[in-house]
Amino acid sequence: MRAGGAGCPAGLLLAVGWLLLVGLQASQAANVTAVQDSGLAHEGESESEADEEAENDTDMPESEVPLEAEEEVQNRTIIKEVEFGMCTVTCGVGFREVILTNGCPGGEAKCVVRVEECRGPVDCGWGRPVSESLESARLSCVHISPANRFRFMWKLLKPDQQPVVLENDSAVLEVQRELHPMAFECDTLDNNELVASVRFTVYTTNELQMRRTSRPDTDAVLVFVLTIGVIICIFVIFVLIFIIINWAAVKTFWGAKSSTTEMHSEMSSMRYKDSTSIEQSPTDIPGREDDALSEWNE
């Protein structure tokens, strides 16, 4: 009896302990689910608040947009238009301006953006010496600064023969005059590419003197012709200005002249009529007298 009675309370205790553990686990699980549900509710509320703020931001009037942002957008949308100026040379290599016609700072209509290199036809024809005297002449190749970026090749031209390449490779060549005229050619190369070619004629001393003596006569004739042309143009301009200023007097003068011309023409026509009537009257009078005599005889 004691043994059985002692075993029963132990079993009861084990059962009660097991029930308590199960109850504790269930309560903990319920608390966790409640916490998760509350977190989800807070997240939903925060998301709804964010959506409301976004809607409020989108509903802001355009007047509240910062002016700086508008200026940045306008600067980005401006289309810059560019045009190029005239090249400084008609052949070879030179410079030209790059001009901006839209989007200049300060509201200017046009502004120079930069200066860039430009090129024309390679053949520059026959050039003139930089300086010359009765003993020598200085010739220069076509180039722009810096000159050391180019390579120069001087040639002596001979009729019906191959050109002779000279040792001088600089941009300037000084030539002494000889008994016969000489022709030279200079090729300007940029990275082994021909960009300009010019030729020169170096005359003899006698030919140079003859050209210098004959040139002033030609220059004098040109100066005289140009002077006469300018004087005639100025005279015509003054006459036109006088006519425009005194247009009423000119109109009256031409009207009076035209009226006198008409009067002279009328008087000449009347004189012509009188002369014709006088020429016809002698033939008419004898006829009338004969008629009167015949009537008297009857």
PDB file of C-alpha atoms in Angstrom:
ATOM      1  CA  MET A   1       0.000   0.000   0.000  1.00  0.00           C
ATOM      2  CA  ARG A   2       2.765   2.450   0.826  1.00  0.00           C
ATOM      3  CA  ALA A   3       4.645   1.553  -2.259  1.00  0.00           C
ATOM      4  CA  GLY A   4       1.619   2.097  -4.463  1.00  0.00           C
ATOM      5  CA  GLY A   5       0.699   5.282  -2.620  1.00  0.00           C
ATOM      6  CA  ALA A   6       4.202   6.667  -3.071  1.00  0.00           C
ATOM      7  CA  GLY A   7       4.167   5.932  -6.812  1.00  0.00           C
ATOM      8  CA  CYS A   8       0.925   7.775  -7.439  1.00  0.00           C
ATOM      9  CA  PRO A   9       2.053  11.223  -6.236  1.00  0.00           C
ATOM     10  CA  ALA A  10       5.223  10.992  -8.334  1.00  0.00           C
ATOM     11  CA  GLY A  11       3.252  10.327 -11.490  1.00  0.00           C
ATOM     12  CA  LEU A  12       0.925  13.175 -10.747  1.00  0.00           C
ATOM     13  CA  LEU A  13       3.821  15.518 -10.319  1.00  0.00           C
ATOM     14  CA  LEU A  14       5.320  14.491 -13.647  1.00  0.00           C
ATOM     15  CA  ALA A  15       1.987  15.029 -15.394  1.00  0.00           C
ATOM     16  CA  VAL A  16       1.483  18.449 -13.876  1.00  0.00           C
ATOM     17  CA  GLY A  17       5.050  19.492 -14.798  1.00  0.00           C
ATOM     18  CA  TRP A  18       4.543  18.364 -18.386  1.00  0.00           C
ATOM     19  CA  LEU A  19       1.315  20.367 -18.643  1.00  0.00           C
ATOM     20  CA  LEU A  20       3.039  23.469 -17.303  1.00  0.00           C
ATOM     21  CA  LEU A  21       5.818  23.181 -19.880  1.00  0.00           C
ATOM     22  CA  VAL A  22       3.289  22.833 -22.705  1.00  0.00           C
ATOM     23  CA  GLY A  23       1.393  25.885 -21.452  1.00  0.00           C
ATOM     24  CA  LEU A  24       4.558  27.961 -21.242  1.00  0.00           C
ATOM     25  CA  GLN A  25       5.562  27.059 -24.841  1.00  0.00           C
ATOM     26  CA  ALA A  26       2.105  27.943 -26.117  1.00  0.00           C
ATOM     27  CA  SER A  27       2.159  31.314 -24.380  1.00  0.00           C
ATOM     28  CA  GLN A  28       5.617  32.116 -25.798  1.00  0.00           C
ATOM     29  CA  ALA A  29       4.461  31.264 -29.328  1.00  0.00           C
ATOM     30  CA  ALA A  30       1.435  33.527 -28.934  1.00  0.00           C
ATOM     31  CA  ASN A  31       3.623  36.388 -27.744  1.00  0.00           C
ATOM     32  CA  VAL A  32       5.949  35.971 -30.771  1.00  0.00           C
ATOM     33  CA  THR A  33       3.057  36.025 -33.226  1.00  0.00           C
ATOM     34  CA  ALA A  34       1.634  39.100 -31.517  1.00  0.00           C
ATOM     35  CA  VAL A  35       4.963  40.900 -31.778  1.00  0.00           C
ATOM     36  CA  GLN A  36       5.273  39.985 -35.488  1.00  0.00           C
ATOM     37  CA  ASP A  37       1.759  41.209 -36.157  1.00  0.00           C
ATOM     38  CA  SER A  38       2.470  44.521 -34.428  1.00  0.00           C
ATOM     39  CA  GLY A  39       5.712  44.934 -36.464  1.00  0.00           C
ATOM     40  CA  LEU A  40       3.868  44.311 -39.680  1.00  0.00           C
ATOM     41  CA  ALA A  41       1.255  46.836 -38.645  1.00  0.00           C
ATOM     42  CA  HIS A  42       3.949  49.453 -37.949  1.00  0.00           C
ATOM     43  CA  GLU A  43       5.592  48.735 -41.323  1.00  0.00           C
ATOM     44  CA  GLY A  44       2.272  49.154 -43.084  1.00  0.00           C
ATOM     45  CA  GLU A  45       1.669  52.437 -41.318  1.00  0.00           C
ATOM     46  CA  SER A  46       5.157  53.708 -42.261  1.00  0.00           C
ATOM     47  CA  GLU A  47       4.623  52.685 -45.887  1.00  0.00           C
ATOM     48  CA  SER A  48       1.289  54.476 -46.010  1.00  0.00           C
ATOM     49  CA  GLU A  49       2.866  57.583 -44.490  1.00  0.00           C
ATOM     50  CA  ALA A  50       5.648  57.487 -47.115  1.00  0.00           C
ATOM     51  CA  ASP A  51       3.079  57.176 -49.895  1.00  0.00           C
ATOM     52  CA  GLU A  52       1.164  60.137 -48.501  1.00  0.00           C
ATOM     53  CA  GLU A  53       4.357  62.222 -48.361  1.00  0.00           C
ATOM     54  CA  ALA A  54       5.196  61.287 -51.957  1.00  0.00           C
ATOM     55  CA  GLU A  55       1.722  62.285 -53.049  1.00  0.00           C
ATOM     56  CA  ASN A  56       2.079  65.568 -51.197  1.00  0.00           C
ATOM     57  CA  ASP A  57       5.409  66.181 -52.920  1.00  0.00           C
ATOM     58  CA  THR A  58       3.893  65.536 -56.335  1.00  0.00           C
ATOM     59  CA  ASP A  59       1.005  67.854 -55.504  1.00  0.00           C
ATOM     60  CA  MET A  60       3.407  70.776 -54.842  1.00  0.00           C
ATOM     61  CA  PRO A  61       2.852  73.688 -57.294  1.00  0.00           C
ATOM     62  CA  GLU A  62       5.406  74.386 -60.007  1.00  0.00           C
ATOM     63  CA  SER A  63       6.089  77.799 -58.532  1.00  0.00           C
ATOM     64  CA  GLU A  64       7.816  76.159 -55.567  1.00  0.00           C
ATOM     65  CA  VAL A  65      10.425  74.452 -57.780  1.00  0.00           C
ATOM     66  CA  PRO A  66      13.857  76.024 -57.147  1.00  0.00           C
ATOM     67  CA  LEU A  67      14.964  78.523 -59.756  1.00  0.00           C
ATOM     68  CA  GLU A  68      18.431  77.039 -59.860  1.00  0.00           C
ATOM     69  CA  ALA A  69      17.072  73.708 -61.048  1.00  0.00           C
ATOM     70  CA  GLU A  70      15.148  75.473 -63.832  1.00  0.00           C
ATOM     71  CA  GLU A  71      18.277  77.314 -64.963  1.00  0.00           C
ATOM     72  CA  GLU A  72      20.231  74.065 -65.041  1.00  0.00           C
ATOM     73  CA  VAL A  73      17.522  72.453 -67.170  1.00  0.00           C
ATOM     74  CA  GLN A  74      17.501  75.431 -69.543  1.00  0.00           C
ATOM     75  CA  ASN A  75      21.267  75.352 -69.889  1.00  0.00           C
ATOM     76  CA  ARG A  76      21.091  71.673 -70.722  1.00  0.00           C
ATOM     77  CA  THR A  77      18.366  72.145 -73.340  1.00  0.00           C
ATOM     78  CA  ILE A  78      20.140  75.021 -75.195  1.00  0.00           C
ATOM     79  CA  ILE A  79      21.461  73.859 -78.566  1.00  0.00           C
ATOM     80  CA  LYS A  80      24.768  75.513 -79.337  1.00  0.00           C
ATOM     81  CA  GLU A  81      25.176  76.576 -82.979  1.00  0.00           C
ATOM     82  CA  VAL A  82      28.666  77.057 -84.386  1.00  0.00           C
ATOM     83  CA  GLU A  83      29.933  78.711 -87.560  1.00  0.00           C
ATOM     84  CA  PHE A  84      33.447  79.063 -88.930  1.00  0.00           C
ATOM     85  CA  GLY A  85      35.175  82.266 -89.960  1.00  0.00           C
ATOM     86  CA  MET A  86      37.243  82.865 -93.068  1.00  0.00           C
ATOM     87  CA  CYS A  87      40.598  81.145 -93.320  1.00  0.00           C
ATOM     88  CA  THR A  88      43.550  83.513 -93.087  1.00  0.00           C
ATOM     89  CA  VAL A  89      45.092  82.032 -96.255  1.00  0.00           C
ATOM     90  CA  THR A  90      43.785  81.032 -99.680  1.00  0.00           C
ATOM     91  CA  CYS A  91      46.239  78.145 -99.999  1.00  0.00           C
ATOM     92  CA  GLY A  92      48.431  76.078 -97.746  1.00  0.00           C
ATOM     93  CA  VAL A  93      47.851  76.171 -93.996  1.00  0.00           C
ATOM     94  CA  GLY A  94      46.422  79.006 -91.880  1.00  0.00           C
ATOM     95  CA  PHE A  95      43.994  79.820 -89.055  1.00  0.00           C
ATOM     96  CA  ARG A  96      40.268  80.458 -88.712  1.00  0.00           C
ATOM     97  CA  GLU A  97      37.917  81.426 -85.890  1.00  0.00           C
ATOM     98  CA  VAL A  98      35.214  79.145 -84.491  1.00  0.00           C
ATOM     99  CA  ILE A  99      32.246  81.419 -83.683  1.00  0.00           C
ATOM    100  CA  LEU A 100      29.331  80.470 -81.416  1.00  0.00           C
ATOM    101  CA  THR A 101      26.023  81.957 -82.614  1.00  0.00           C
ATOM    102  CA  ASN A 102      23.747  80.540 -79.902  1.00  0.00           C
ATOM    103  CA  GLY A 103      24.397  80.074 -76.211  1.00  0.00           C
ATOM    104  CA  CYS A 104      27.021  82.801 -75.752  1.00  0.00           C
ATOM    105  CA  PRO A 105      27.580  84.019 -72.191  1.00  0.00           C
ATOM    106  CA  GLY A 106      26.038  87.340 -71.266  1.00  0.00           C
ATOM    107  CA  GLY A 107      23.396  87.153 -73.998  1.00  0.00           C
ATOM    108  CA  GLU A 108      25.819  88.092 -76.772  1.00  0.00           C
ATOM    109  CA  ALA A 109      24.769  87.342 -80.348  1.00  0.00           C
ATOM    110  CA  LYS A 110      28.166  85.933 -81.362  1.00  0.00           C
ATOM    111  CA  CYS A 111      31.311  85.003 -79.484  1.00  0.00           C
ATOM    112  CA  VAL A 112      34.619  83.427 -80.503  1.00  0.00           C
ATOM    113  CA  VAL A 113      35.068  80.002 -78.956  1.00  0.00           C
ATOM    114  CA  ARG A 114      38.525  79.131 -80.232  1.00  0.00           C
ATOM    115  CA  VAL A 115      40.967  79.524 -83.106  1.00  0.00           C
ATOM    116  CA  GLU A 116      41.786  76.407 -85.075  1.00  0.00           C
ATOM    117  CA  GLU A 117      43.961  75.418 -88.008  1.00  0.00           C
ATOM    118  CA  CYS A 118      42.552  75.467 -91.531  1.00  0.00           C
ATOM    119  CA  ARG A 119      43.937  74.379 -94.875  1.00  0.00           C
ATOM    120  CA  GLY A 120      43.425  75.410 -98.464  1.00  0.00           C
ATOM    121  CA  PRO A 121      44.702  74.090-101.810  1.00  0.00           C
ATOM    122  CA  VAL A 122      48.243  72.767-101.733  1.00  0.00           C
ATOM    123  CA  ASP A 123      49.503  74.641-104.819  1.00  0.00           C
ATOM    124  CA  CYS A 124      50.198  78.291-103.928  1.00  0.00           C
ATOM    125  CA  GLY A 125      51.585  79.205-107.356  1.00  0.00           C
ATOM    126  CA  TRP A 126      54.378  81.754-107.709  1.00  0.00           C
ATOM    127  CA  GLY A 127      55.278  83.795-104.667  1.00  0.00           C
ATOM    128  CA  ARG A 128      57.367  86.901-104.005  1.00  0.00           C
ATOM    129  CA  PRO A 129      60.612  87.078-102.043  1.00  0.00           C
ATOM    130  CA  VAL A 130      60.407  88.300 -98.477  1.00  0.00           C
ATOM    131  CA  SER A 131      63.181  90.784 -99.182  1.00  0.00           C
ATOM    132  CA  GLU A 132      65.623  91.294-102.038  1.00  0.00           C
ATOM    133  CA  SER A 133      68.558  93.427-103.022  1.00  0.00           C
ATOM    134  CA  LEU A 134      70.726  93.709-106.113  1.00  0.00           C
ATOM    135  CA  GLU A 135      72.975  90.921-104.800  1.00  0.00           C
ATOM    136  CA  SER A 136      70.616  88.406-103.152  1.00  0.00           C
ATOM    137  CA  ALA A 137      67.017  87.474-102.357  1.00  0.00           C
ATOM    138  CA  ARG A 138      65.375  85.894 -99.290  1.00  0.00           C
ATOM    139  CA  LEU A 139      62.695  83.288 -99.960  1.00  0.00           C
ATOM    140  CA  SER A 140      60.243  81.881 -97.402  1.00  0.00           C
ATOM    141  CA  CYS A 141      58.155  78.705 -97.380  1.00  0.00           C
ATOM    142  CA  VAL A 142      54.462  78.588 -96.477  1.00  0.00           C
ATOM    143  CA  HIS A 143      54.108  77.791 -92.757  1.00  0.00           C
ATOM    144  CA  ILE A 144      52.539  78.846 -89.477  1.00  0.00           C
ATOM    145  CA  SER A 145      54.053  79.068 -86.026  1.00  0.00           C
ATOM    146  CA  PRO A 146      55.662  77.061 -84.633  1.00  0.00           C
ATOM    147  CA  ALA A 147      57.716  76.441 -87.746  1.00  0.00           C
ATOM    148  CA  ASN A 148      59.600  73.501 -86.246  1.00  0.00           C
ATOM    149  CA  ARG A 149      56.513  71.274 -86.509  1.00  0.00           C
ATOM    150  CA  PHE A 150      56.892  71.267 -90.304  1.00  0.00           C
ATOM    151  CA  ARG A 151      59.541  69.845 -92.573  1.00  0.00           C
ATOM    152  CA  PHE A 152      60.695  71.906 -95.559  1.00  0.00           C
ATOM    153  CA  MET A 153      62.154  70.708 -98.842  1.00  0.00           C
ATOM    154  CA  TRP A 154      63.809  73.210-101.217  1.00  0.00           C
ATOM    155  CA  LYS A 155      64.247  72.361-104.905  1.00  0.00           C
ATOM    156  CA  LEU A 156      66.064  74.049-107.778  1.00  0.00           C
ATOM    157  CA  LEU A 157      63.892  73.875-110.891  1.00  0.00           C
ATOM    158  CA  LYS A 158      65.558  73.417-114.260  1.00  0.00           C
ATOM    159  CA  PRO A 159      63.795  73.320-117.642  1.00  0.00           C
ATOM    160  CA  ASP A 160      63.371  69.827-119.099  1.00  0.00           C
ATOM    161  CA  GLN A 161      65.222  68.297-116.135  1.00  0.00           C
ATOM    162  CA  GLN A 162      64.449  66.753-112.781  1.00  0.00           C
ATOM    163  CA  PRO A 163      64.382  69.197-109.828  1.00  0.00           C
ATOM    164  CA  VAL A 164      67.547  69.277-107.745  1.00  0.00           C
ATOM    165  CA  VAL A 165      66.887  68.887-103.997  1.00  0.00           C
ATOM    166  CA  LEU A 166      68.911  71.348-101.924  1.00  0.00           C
ATOM    167  CA  GLU A 167      70.498  70.673 -98.582  1.00  0.00           C
ATOM    168  CA  ASN A 168      68.742  73.563 -96.867  1.00  0.00           C
ATOM    169  CA  ASP A 169      65.778  72.295 -94.801  1.00  0.00           C
ATOM    170  CA  SER A 170      64.839  75.550 -93.042  1.00  0.00           C
ATOM    171  CA  ALA A 171      61.821  77.774 -93.743  1.00  0.00           C
ATOM    172  CA  VAL A 172      63.947  80.590 -95.224  1.00  0.00           C
ATOM    173  CA  LEU A 173      66.446  80.361 -98.086  1.00  0.00           C
ATOM    174  CA  GLU A 174      68.843  83.124 -99.117  1.00  0.00           C
ATOM    175  CA  VAL A 175      69.923  82.979-102.783  1.00  0.00           C
ATOM    176  CA  GLN A 176      72.724  84.905-104.477  1.00  0.00           C
ATOM    177  CA  ARG A 177      71.910  86.290-107.904  1.00  0.00           C
ATOM    178  CA  GLU A 178      73.686  84.812-110.892  1.00  0.00           C
ATOM    179  CA  LEU A 179      74.018  85.539-114.607  1.00  0.00           C
ATOM    180  CA  HIS A 180      70.817  83.664-115.401  1.00  0.00           C
ATOM    181  CA  PRO A 181      67.419  83.723-113.655  1.00  0.00           C
ATOM    182  CA  MET A 182      66.707  80.795-111.365  1.00  0.00           C
ATOM    183  CA  ALA A 183      63.508  79.126-110.187  1.00  0.00           C
ATOM    184  CA  PHE A 184      63.040  77.541-106.766  1.00  0.00           C
ATOM    185  CA  GLU A 185      60.266  75.512-105.155  1.00  0.00           C
ATOM    186  CA  CYS A 186      59.573  74.847-101.475  1.00  0.00           C
ATOM    187  CA  ASP A 187      57.354  71.998-100.250  1.00  0.00           C
ATOM    188  CA  THR A 188      55.936  72.177 -96.723  1.00  0.00           C
ATOM    189  CA  LEU A 189      55.354  68.766 -95.141  1.00  0.00           C
ATOM    190  CA  ASP A 190      53.384  67.951 -91.992  1.00  0.00           C
ATOM    191  CA  ASN A 191      53.872  64.351 -90.823  1.00  0.00           C
ATOM    192  CA  ASN A 192      55.118  63.489 -94.323  1.00  0.00           C
ATOM    193  CA  GLU A 193      51.941  65.012 -95.818  1.00  0.00           C
ATOM    194  CA  LEU A 194      52.291  67.799 -98.383  1.00  0.00           C
ATOM    195  CA  VAL A 195      50.298  70.816 -97.133  1.00  0.00           C
ATOM    196  CA  ALA A 196      51.753  73.642 -99.276  1.00  0.00           C
ATOM    197  CA  SER A 197      53.976  74.208-102.304  1.00  0.00           C
ATOM    198  CA  VAL A 198      55.228  77.583-103.529  1.00  0.00           C
ATOM    199  CA  ARG A 199      57.634  78.610-106.328  1.00  0.00           C
ATOM    200  CA  PHE A 200      59.889  81.643-106.716  1.00  0.00           C
ATOM    201  CA  THR A 201      61.829  83.281-109.546  1.00  0.00           C
ATOM    202  CA  VAL A 202      65.140  84.956-108.720  1.00  0.00           C
ATOM    203  CA  TYR A 203      66.020  87.400-111.516  1.00  0.00           C
ATOM    204  CA  THR A 204      69.456  88.613-112.430  1.00  0.00           C
ATOM    205  CA  THR A 205      70.701  92.003-111.327  1.00  0.00           C
ATOM    206  CA  ASN A 206      70.087  93.598-114.720  1.00  0.00           C
ATOM    207  CA  GLU A 207      66.572  92.165-114.963  1.00  0.00           C
ATOM    208  CA  LEU A 208      65.776  93.399-111.468  1.00  0.00           C
ATOM    209  CA  GLN A 209      66.941  96.905-112.348  1.00  0.00           C
ATOM    210  CA  MET A 210      64.878  96.888-115.540  1.00  0.00           C
ATOM    211  CA  ARG A 211      61.785  95.757-113.645  1.00  0.00           C
ATOM    212  CA  ARG A 212      62.280  98.447-111.050  1.00  0.00           C
ATOM    213  CA  THR A 213      62.637 101.187-113.688  1.00  0.00           C
ATOM    214  CA  SER A 214      59.609 100.038-115.703  1.00  0.00           C
ATOM    215  CA  ARG A 215      57.381  99.566-112.712  1.00  0.00           C
ATOM    216  CA  PRO A 216      57.008 103.259-111.700  1.00  0.00           C
ATOM    217  CA  ASP A 217      55.516 104.178-115.112  1.00  0.00           C
ATOM    218  CA  THR A 218      52.896 101.490-114.742  1.00  0.00           C
ATOM    219  CA  ASP A 219      52.200 102.523-111.181  1.00  0.00           C
ATOM    220  CA  ALA A 220      51.847 106.176-112.246  1.00  0.00           C
ATOM    221  CA  VAL A 221      49.313 105.263-114.941  1.00  0.00           C
ATOM    222  CA  LEU A 222      47.315 103.175-112.485  1.00  0.00           C
ATOM    223  CA  VAL A 223      47.353 105.971-109.917  1.00  0.00           C
ATOM    224  CA  PHE A 224      46.199 108.500-112.547  1.00  0.00           C
ATOM    225  CA  VAL A 225      43.346 106.296-113.743  1.00  0.00           C
ATOM    226  CA  LEU A 226      42.217 105.561-110.195  1.00  0.00           C
ATOM    227  CA  THR A 227      42.338 109.264-109.308  1.00  0.00           C
ATOM    228  CA  ILE A 228      40.216 110.247-112.329  1.00  0.00           C
ATOM    229  CA  GLY A 229      37.728 107.500-111.527  1.00  0.00           C
ATOM    230  CA  VAL A 230      37.414 108.629-107.924  1.00  0.00           C
ATOM    231  CA  ILE A 231      36.886 112.274-108.991  1.00  0.00           C
ATOM    232  CA  ILE A 232      34.149 111.292-111.461  1.00  0.00           C
ATOM    233  CA  CYS A 233      32.393 109.173-108.847  1.00  0.00           C
ATOM    234  CA  ILE A 234      32.488 112.016-106.305  1.00  0.00           C
ATOM    235  CA  PHE A 235      31.108 114.468-108.913  1.00  0.00           C
ATOM    236  CA  VAL A 236      28.223 112.138-109.784  1.00  0.00           C
ATOM    237  CA  ILE A 237      27.411 111.667-106.102  1.00  0.00           C
ATOM    238  CA  PHE A 238      27.330 115.427-105.513  1.00  0.00           C
ATOM    239  CA  VAL A 239      25.066 115.927-108.559  1.00  0.00           C
ATOM    240  CA  LEU A 240      22.638 113.310-107.308  1.00  0.00           C
ATOM    241  CA  ILE A 241      22.605 114.864-103.835  1.00  0.00           C
ATOM    242  CA  PHE A 242      21.915 118.322-105.352  1.00  0.00           C
ATOM    243  CA  ILE A 243      19.038 116.958-107.438  1.00  0.00           C
ATOM    244  CA  ILE A 244      17.510 115.208-104.421  1.00  0.00           C
ATOM    245  CA  ILE A 245      17.753 118.310-102.219  1.00  0.00           C
ATOM    246  CA  ASN A 246      16.417 120.711-104.895  1.00  0.00           C
ATOM    247  CA  TRP A 247      13.933 118.329-106.469  1.00  0.00           C
ATOM    248  CA  ALA A 248      11.108 120.929-106.519  1.00  0.00           C
ATOM    249  CA  ALA A 249      13.231 123.496-108.371  1.00  0.00           C
ATOM    250  CA  VAL A 250      14.482 120.862-110.808  1.00  0.00           C
ATOM    251  CA  LYS A 251      10.925 119.726-111.469  1.00  0.00           C
ATOM    252  CA  THR A 252       9.806 123.324-112.105  1.00  0.00           C
ATOM    253  CA  PHE A 253      12.740 123.933-114.427  1.00  0.00           C
ATOM    254  CA  TRP A 254      12.036 120.839-116.483  1.00  0.00           C
ATOM    255  CA  GLY A 255       8.317 121.741-116.597  1.00  0.00           C
ATOM    256  CA  ALA A 256       9.072 125.236-117.909  1.00  0.00           C
ATOM    257  CA  LYS A 257      11.475 123.864-120.461  1.00  0.00           C
ATOM    258  CA  SER A 258       8.923 121.332-121.697  1.00  0.00           C
ATOM    259  CA  SER A 259       6.229 124.080-121.974  1.00  0.00           C
ATOM    260  CA  THR A 260       8.531 126.353-124.013  1.00  0.00           C
ATOM    261  CA  THR A 261       9.320 123.424-126.264  1.00  0.00           C
ATOM    262  CA  GLU A 262       5.624 122.803-126.819  1.00  0.00           C
ATOM    263  CA  MET A 263       5.055 126.515-127.591  1.00  0.00           C
ATOM    264  CA  HIS A 264       7.866 126.485-130.124  1.00  0.00           C
ATOM    265  CA  SER A 265       6.421 123.417-131.770  1.00  0.00           C
ATOM    266  CA  GLU A 266       2.935 124.994-131.944  1.00  0.00           C
ATOM    267  CA  MET A 267       4.338 128.225-133.426  1.00  0.00           C
ATOM    268  CA  SER A 268       6.313 126.302-136.008  1.00  0.00           C
ATOM    269  CA  SER A 269       3.196 124.332-136.951  1.00  0.00           C
ATOM    270  CA  MET A 270       1.164 127.564-137.290  1.00  0.00           C
ATOM    271  CA  ARG A 271       3.854 129.121-139.473  1.00  0.00           C
ATOM    272  CA  TYR A 272       3.835 126.032-141.604  1.00  0.00           C
ATOM    273  CA  LYS A 273       0.068 126.283-142.049  1.00  0.00           C
ATOM    274  CA  ASP A 274       0.278 130.013-142.955  1.00  0.00           C
ATOM    275  CA  SER A 275       2.960 129.350-145.533  1.00  0.00           C
ATOM    276  CA  THR A 276       0.910 126.623-147.152  1.00  0.00           C
ATOM    277  CA  SER A 277      -2.192 128.874-147.291  1.00  0.00           C
ATOM    278  CA  ILE A 278      -0.162 131.688-148.891  1.00  0.00           C
ATOM    279  CA  GLU A 279       1.197 129.319-151.527  1.00  0.00           C
ATOM    280  CA  GLN A 280      -2.273 128.085-152.414  1.00  0.00           C
ATOM    281  CA  SER A 281      -4.010 131.616-152.636  1.00  0.00           C
ATOM    282  CA  PRO A 282      -2.601 132.811-156.075  1.00  0.00           C
ATOM    283  CA  THR A 283      -4.004 129.800-157.863  1.00  0.00           C
ATOM    284  CA  ASP A 284      -7.416 130.276-156.326  1.00  0.00           C
ATOM    285  CA  ILE A 285      -7.827 134.036-157.149  1.00  0.00           C
ATOM    286  CA  PRO A 286      -7.530 133.807-160.992  1.00  0.00           C
ATOM    287  CA  GLY A 287     -10.154 131.162-161.069  1.00  0.00           C
ATOM    288  CA  ARG A 288     -12.567 133.389-159.219  1.00  0.00           C
ATOM    289  CA  GLU A 289     -11.890 136.383-161.588  1.00  0.00           C
ATOM    290  CA  ASP A 290     -12.542 134.243-164.646  1.00  0.00           C
ATOM    291  CA  ASP A 291     -15.843 133.151-163.197  1.00  0.00           C
ATOM    292  CA  ALA A 292     -16.835 136.794-162.540  1.00  0.00           C
ATOM    293  CA  LEU A 293     -15.951 137.877-166.118  1.00  0.00           C
ATOM    294  CA  SER A 294     -17.912 135.046-167.625  1.00  0.00           C
ATOM    295  CA  GLU A 295     -20.945 135.989-165.564  1.00  0.00           C
ATOM    296  CA  TRP A 296     -20.629 139.728-166.687  1.00  0.00           C
ATOM    297  CA  ASN A 297     -20.408 138.760-170.320  1.00  0.00           C
ATOM    298  CA  GLU A 298     -23.546 136.762-170.059  1.00  0.00           C
TER     299      GLU A 298
END
